[in-house]
mmCIF file of C-alpha atoms in Angstrom:
data_model
loop_
_atom_site.group_PDB
_atom_site.id
_atom_site.type_symbol
_atom_site.label_atom_id
_atom_site.label_comp_id
_atom_site.label_asym_id
_atom_site.label_seq_id
_atom_site.Cartn_x
_atom_site.Cartn_y
_atom_site.Cartn_z
ATOM 1 C CA MET A 3 0.000 0.000 0.000
ATOM 2 C CA ARG A 4 1.347 3.392 -0.897
ATOM 3 C CA THR A 5 0.614 6.152 1.597
ATOM 4 C CA GLU A 6 0.636 9.900 1.171
ATOM 5 C CA GLY A 7 4.141 11.302 1.224
ATOM 6 C CA GLU A 8 5.897 8.241 -0.186
ATOM 7 C CA ILE A 9 7.983 8.655 -3.314
ATOM 8 C CA ALA A 10 6.498 7.084 -6.422
ATOM 9 C CA THR A 11 8.510 4.394 -8.135
ATOM 10 C CA ASN A 12 7.600 5.846 -11.528
ATOM 11 C CA THR A 13 8.530 9.528 -11.782
ATOM 12 C CA ASP A 14 7.377 9.924 -15.380
ATOM 13 C CA PRO A 15 3.912 11.497 -15.275
ATOM 14 C CA ALA A 16 1.224 9.536 -17.078
ATOM 15 C CA GLY A 17 -0.189 12.631 -18.753
ATOM 16 C CA PRO A 18 -3.868 13.313 -19.356
ATOM 17 C CA TRP A 19 -6.224 10.549 -18.301
ATOM 18 C CA SER A 20 -9.195 8.987 -20.026
ATOM 19 C CA LEU A 21 -11.887 7.920 -17.581
ATOM 20 C CA VAL A 22 -14.270 5.061 -18.296
ATOM 21 C CA VAL A 23 -17.624 5.298 -16.521
ATOM 22 C CA PRO A 24 -20.045 2.343 -16.723
ATOM 23 C CA LEU A 25 -23.779 2.897 -16.448
ATOM 24 C CA LYS A 26 -26.415 0.183 -16.599
ATOM 25 C CA PRO A 27 -29.873 0.940 -18.060
ATOM 26 C CA LEU A 28 -31.635 3.394 -15.757
ATOM 27 C CA ALA A 29 -34.688 1.165 -15.367
ATOM 28 C CA ARG A 30 -32.469 -1.381 -13.573
ATOM 29 C CA ALA A 31 -30.175 1.013 -11.739
ATOM 30 C CA LYS A 32 -30.036 1.631 -7.997
ATOM 31 C CA SER A 33 -32.685 -0.897 -6.984
ATOM 32 C CA ARG A 34 -31.880 -0.493 -3.281
ATOM 33 C CA LEU A 35 -32.874 3.170 -3.412
ATOM 34 C CA GLY A 36 -36.384 2.446 -4.626
ATOM 35 C CA GLN A 37 -38.073 2.151 -1.261
ATOM 36 C CA ALA A 38 -36.398 5.207 0.236
ATOM 37 C CA ALA A 39 -36.607 7.524 -2.753
ATOM 38 C CA GLY A 40 -39.643 6.127 -4.530
ATOM 39 C CA GLU A 41 -39.638 4.035 -7.686
ATOM 40 C CA ALA A 42 -40.323 7.047 -9.899
ATOM 41 C CA ALA A 43 -37.319 8.914 -8.507
ATOM 42 C CA ARG A 44 -34.919 5.956 -8.557
ATOM 43 C CA PRO A 45 -33.905 6.079 -12.270
ATOM 44 C CA ARG A 46 -33.837 9.864 -12.111
ATOM 45 C CA LEU A 47 -31.436 9.692 -9.180
ATOM 46 C CA ALA A 48 -29.244 7.185 -11.000
ATOM 47 C CA LEU A 49 -28.984 9.554 -13.939
ATOM 48 C CA ALA A 50 -28.370 12.548 -11.664
ATOM 49 C CA PHE A 51 -25.546 10.684 -9.913
ATOM 50 C CA ALA A 52 -23.948 9.978 -13.273
ATOM 51 C CA GLN A 53 -24.397 13.548 -14.478
ATOM 52 C CA ASP A 54 -22.716 14.987 -11.395
ATOM 53 C CA THR A 55 -19.936 12.396 -11.593
ATOM 54 C CA VAL A 56 -19.227 13.059 -15.258
ATOM 55 C CA ALA A 57 -19.440 16.841 -14.895
ATOM 56 C CA ALA A 58 -16.927 16.846 -12.032
ATOM 57 C CA ALA A 59 -14.612 14.487 -13.906
ATOM 58 C CA LEU A 60 -14.659 16.588 -17.061
ATOM 59 C CA ALA A 61 -13.855 19.686 -14.994
ATOM 60 C CA CYS A 62 -10.660 18.042 -13.685
ATOM 61 C CA ALA A 63 -7.499 19.328 -15.349
ATOM 62 C CA ARG A 64 -5.947 15.840 -15.232
ATOM 63 C CA VAL A 65 -8.776 14.397 -17.321
ATOM 64 C CA ARG A 66 -8.604 14.478 -21.085
ATOM 65 C CA ASP A 67 -11.943 12.803 -21.760
ATOM 66 C CA VAL A 68 -14.682 10.703 -20.228
ATOM 67 C CA VAL A 69 -16.105 7.631 -21.951
ATOM 68 C CA VAL A 70 -19.475 6.401 -20.696
ATOM 69 C CA VAL A 71 -20.316 2.798 -21.507
ATOM 70 C CA THR A 72 -24.101 2.486 -21.621
ATOM 71 C CA ASP A 73 -26.985 1.231 -23.716
ATOM 72 C CA ASP A 74 -29.475 3.628 -22.125
ATOM 73 C CA ALA A 75 -30.606 6.201 -24.699
ATOM 74 C CA VAL A 76 -31.799 8.757 -22.142
ATOM 75 C CA ALA A 77 -28.565 8.583 -20.162
ATOM 76 C CA ALA A 78 -26.499 8.657 -23.339
ATOM 77 C CA ALA A 79 -28.162 11.866 -24.499
ATOM 78 C CA ALA A 80 -27.831 13.580 -21.119
ATOM 79 C CA LEU A 81 -24.195 12.625 -20.576
ATOM 80 C CA SER A 82 -23.202 13.358 -24.166
ATOM 81 C CA ALA A 83 -24.610 16.856 -23.663
ATOM 82 C CA LEU A 84 -22.132 17.309 -20.810
ATOM 83 C CA GLY A 85 -19.231 16.376 -23.097
ATOM 84 C CA ALA A 86 -18.830 12.647 -22.479
ATOM 85 C CA ARG A 87 -18.243 10.217 -25.328
ATOM 86 C CA ILE A 88 -20.775 7.407 -25.379
ATOM 87 C CA VAL A 89 -19.764 3.834 -26.165
ATOM 88 C CA PRO A 90 -22.487 1.169 -26.444
ATOM 89 C CA ASP A 91 -22.090 -1.827 -24.169
ATOM 90 C CA ALA A 92 -21.339 -4.172 -27.054
ATOM 91 C CA PRO A 93 -20.178 -7.119 -24.914
ATOM 92 C CA GLY A 94 -23.372 -7.043 -22.835
ATOM 93 C CA ALA A 95 -21.588 -9.288 -20.358
ATOM 94 C CA GLY A 96 -21.635 -7.269 -17.161
ATOM 95 C CA LEU A 97 -19.713 -4.511 -15.476
ATOM 96 C CA ASN A 98 -16.132 -5.656 -15.934
ATOM 97 C CA ALA A 99 -16.608 -6.571 -19.582
ATOM 98 C CA ALA A 100 -18.134 -3.128 -20.155
ATOM 99 C CA LEU A 101 -15.160 -1.420 -18.501
ATOM 100 C CA ALA A 102 -12.640 -3.426 -20.505
ATOM 101 C CA HIS A 103 -14.573 -2.599 -23.679
ATOM 102 C CA GLY A 104 -14.535 1.114 -22.835
ATOM 103 C CA ALA A 105 -10.798 1.043 -22.160
ATOM 104 C CA ARG A 106 -10.150 -0.723 -25.469
ATOM 105 C CA SER A 107 -12.163 1.930 -27.296
ATOM 106 C CA VAL A 108 -9.918 4.602 -25.776
ATOM 107 C CA ARG A 109 -6.664 2.796 -26.478
ATOM 108 C CA ALA A 110 -7.684 2.027 -30.044
ATOM 109 C CA VAL A 111 -7.268 5.764 -30.661
ATOM 110 C CA ARG A 112 -4.209 6.496 -28.503
ATOM 111 C CA PRO A 113 -2.057 4.690 -25.912
ATOM 112 C CA ALA A 114 -3.811 6.363 -23.026
ATOM 113 C CA ALA A 115 -3.678 6.175 -19.282
ATOM 114 C CA VAL A 116 -7.145 4.911 -18.400
ATOM 115 C CA ALA A 117 -9.118 4.736 -15.183
ATOM 116 C CA ALA A 118 -12.464 3.233 -14.310
ATOM 117 C CA LEU A 119 -14.650 5.486 -12.194
ATOM 118 C CA ASN A 120 -17.987 4.578 -10.651
ATOM 119 C CA ALA A 121 -21.004 6.403 -12.062
ATOM 120 C CA ASP A 122 -22.553 6.945 -8.625
ATOM 121 C CA LEU A 123 -20.246 9.523 -7.047
ATOM 122 C CA PRO A 124 -22.604 12.528 -6.828
ATOM 123 C CA ALA A 125 -20.420 14.380 -4.298
ATOM 124 C CA LEU A 126 -17.284 14.034 -6.453
ATOM 125 C CA ARG A 127 -14.832 16.912 -6.012
ATOM 126 C CA THR A 128 -12.605 17.800 -8.937
ATOM 127 C CA GLY A 129 -9.607 18.542 -6.723
ATOM 128 C CA GLU A 130 -9.901 15.238 -4.881
ATOM 129 C CA LEU A 131 -10.100 13.348 -8.154
ATOM 130 C CA ALA A 132 -6.969 15.174 -9.353
ATOM 131 C CA ARG A 133 -5.075 14.046 -6.246
ATOM 132 C CA VAL A 134 -6.134 10.432 -6.809
ATOM 133 C CA LEU A 135 -5.080 10.579 -10.461
ATOM 134 C CA ASP A 136 -1.730 12.151 -9.560
ATOM 135 C CA PHE A 137 -1.155 9.411 -7.026
ATOM 136 C CA ALA A 138 -2.118 6.693 -9.503
ATOM 137 C CA SER A 139 0.278 8.033 -12.115
ATOM 138 C CA GLY A 140 3.206 6.744 -10.050
ATOM 139 C CA PHE A 141 2.407 3.060 -10.600
ATOM 140 C CA PRO A 142 1.388 0.807 -13.484
ATOM 141 C CA SER A 143 -1.967 0.105 -11.828
ATOM 142 C CA ALA A 144 -3.635 1.529 -8.732
ATOM 143 C CA PHE A 145 -7.040 1.441 -7.093
ATOM 144 C CA LEU A 146 -9.088 3.230 -4.455
ATOM 145 C CA ARG A 147 -11.411 1.396 -2.090
ATOM 146 C CA ASP A 148 -14.934 2.629 -1.503
ATOM 147 C CA ALA A 149 -16.072 4.139 1.797
ATOM 148 C CA THR A 150 -16.794 0.697 3.257
ATOM 149 C CA GLY A 151 -13.256 -0.489 2.528
ATOM 150 C CA ILE A 152 -14.648 -3.514 0.685
ATOM 151 C CA GLY A 153 -15.437 -2.419 -2.849
ATOM 152 C CA THR A 154 -13.654 -0.207 -5.361
ATOM 153 C CA THR A 155 -14.649 3.141 -6.847
ATOM 154 C CA PHE A 156 -11.536 3.790 -8.966
ATOM 155 C CA LEU A 157 -9.057 1.612 -10.860
ATOM 156 C CA ALA A 158 -6.255 3.050 -12.977
ATOM 157 C CA ALA A 159 -3.694 1.779 -15.463
ATOM 158 C CA VAL A 160 -1.073 4.083 -16.921
ATOM 159 C CA SER A 161 -0.228 4.059 -20.609
ATOM 160 C CA GLY A 162 1.228 0.692 -21.592
ATOM 161 C CA ALA A 163 -0.037 -1.080 -18.458
ATOM 162 C CA GLU A 164 -2.700 -3.770 -18.532
ATOM 163 C CA PHE A 165 -6.154 -2.668 -17.406
ATOM 164 C CA ARG A 166 -7.771 -5.498 -15.428
ATOM 165 C CA PRO A 167 -11.062 -4.488 -13.786
ATOM 166 C CA SER A 168 -12.520 -6.835 -11.183
ATOM 167 C CA PHE A 169 -15.386 -4.782 -9.759
ATOM 168 C CA GLY A 170 -18.285 -6.162 -7.757
ATOM 169 C CA GLY A 171 -18.518 -7.359 -4.151
ATOM 170 C CA PRO A 172 -15.176 -7.459 -2.284
ATOM 171 C CA SER A 173 -13.309 -6.065 -5.275
ATOM 172 C CA GLY A 174 -10.724 -4.235 -3.188
ATOM 173 C CA SER A 175 -9.050 -7.485 -2.191
ATOM 174 C CA ARG A 176 -9.158 -8.780 -5.769
ATOM 175 C CA HIS A 177 -7.586 -5.631 -7.173
ATOM 176 C CA LEU A 178 -4.880 -5.785 -4.518
ATOM 177 C CA ALA A 179 -4.203 -9.440 -5.339
ATOM 178 C CA SER A 180 -3.953 -8.553 -9.033
ATOM 179 C CA GLY A 181 -0.926 -6.394 -8.310
ATOM 180 C CA ALA A 182 -2.634 -3.003 -8.339
ATOM 181 C CA VAL A 183 -1.302 -0.615 -5.695
ATOM 182 C CA GLU A 184 -3.832 0.509 -3.111
ATOM 183 C CA ILE A 185 -4.121 4.284 -2.903
ATOM 184 C CA ALA A 186 -4.115 5.378 0.752
ATOM 185 C CA LEU A 187 -4.866 9.066 0.574
ATOM 186 C CA SER A 188 -6.720 11.010 3.217
ATOM 187 C CA GLY A 189 -9.178 13.721 2.294
ATOM 188 C CA VAL A 190 -10.590 12.077 -0.831
ATOM 189 C CA ASP A 191 -13.933 11.068 0.666
ATOM 190 C CA SER A 192 -15.886 12.261 -2.364
ATOM 191 C CA VAL A 193 -14.065 9.777 -4.617
ATOM 192 C CA ARG A 194 -14.845 6.936 -2.210
ATOM 193 C CA ARG A 195 -18.509 7.757 -1.591
ATOM 194 C CA ASP A 196 -20.575 5.756 -4.021
ATOM 195 C CA VAL A 197 -24.310 5.650 -3.394
ATOM 196 C CA ASP A 198 -26.291 2.415 -3.257
ATOM 197 C CA THR A 199 -28.526 2.906 -0.219
ATOM 198 C CA ALA A 200 -30.522 5.631 1.492
ATOM 199 C CA GLU A 201 -27.769 5.927 4.125
ATOM 200 C CA ASP A 202 -25.137 6.330 1.408
ATOM 201 C CA LEU A 203 -27.221 9.120 -0.100
ATOM 202 C CA ARG A 204 -27.552 10.813 3.273
ATOM 203 C CA VAL A 205 -23.775 10.827 3.697
ATOM 204 C CA ALA A 206 -23.241 12.085 0.143
ATOM 205 C CA LEU A 207 -25.724 14.898 0.717
ATOM 206 C CA ALA A 208 -23.822 15.860 3.870
ATOM 207 C CA LEU A 209 -20.587 15.966 1.838
ATOM 208 C CA GLY A 210 -22.321 18.179 -0.709
ATOM 209 C CA VAL A 211 -23.631 16.723 -3.960
ATOM 210 C CA GLY A 212 -23.679 18.238 -7.416
ATOM 211 C CA PRO A 213 -26.642 20.213 -8.789
ATOM 212 C CA HIS A 214 -28.360 17.355 -10.606
ATOM 213 C CA THR A 215 -28.536 15.147 -7.524
ATOM 214 C CA ALA A 216 -29.410 18.056 -5.263
ATOM 215 C CA ARG A 217 -32.400 18.911 -7.424
ATOM 216 C CA ILE A 218 -33.801 15.371 -7.437
ATOM 217 C CA ALA A 219 -33.028 14.684 -3.772
ATOM 218 C CA ALA A 220 -34.860 17.838 -2.727
ATOM 219 C CA VAL A 221 -38.186 16.310 -3.814
ATOM 220 C CA PRO A 222 -39.684 14.299 -0.910
ATOM 221 C CA ALA A 223 -40.315 10.619 -1.544
ATOM 222 C CA PRO A 224 -44.005 9.685 -1.700
ATOM 223 C CA VAL A 225 -45.519 8.294 1.482
ATOM 224 C CA PRO A 226 -46.809 4.765 0.849
ATOM 225 C CA ASP A 227 -50.473 4.034 1.495
ATOM 226 C CA ARG A 228 -51.157 2.371 4.818
#
């Protein structure tokens, strides 16, 4: 594990990054938020999370472009309008296949440094993302655990390094076992805070979410009939 203040083994900066953001069809996204937010708001929240994530990423000076892998037409239109490039999920074989496909689409154009970034980081801060990317540039591959310490919200591979995503469940341990260096930075809570549950959303709102999520979250969830 590399900690803040250590000297990187690779002192050659990776240069601008391409980020790959996966997004499943909105109708199936964020199922655990349905009861808390209401079924009507659930897909709207999923899209808002992605919009705030992509907008913050594109505003980061370390980021050259953002590729969103999705087959959802509504999400594709909204995220393309922000400046993301949309890549259809041609493999249709789950999250990791989608991420690998997105990375290949980037590297087919140029030998880029690529990083996978979760689509549900509505509190993402541009400066915190820049620190994570700077840290990651010192190693062939690096990853950041989520707020629980179990999953992963970010996985990077510099130019020329193999990109091997293994997201889902206890992915932090799998990424560590793959040889990726764990990023141990303090003060990057917004890059760790993905949102799957009502409690996750509460914490993200306390951190300060982007405008798209703030607008949707401000609408009270309907009270179920008794």
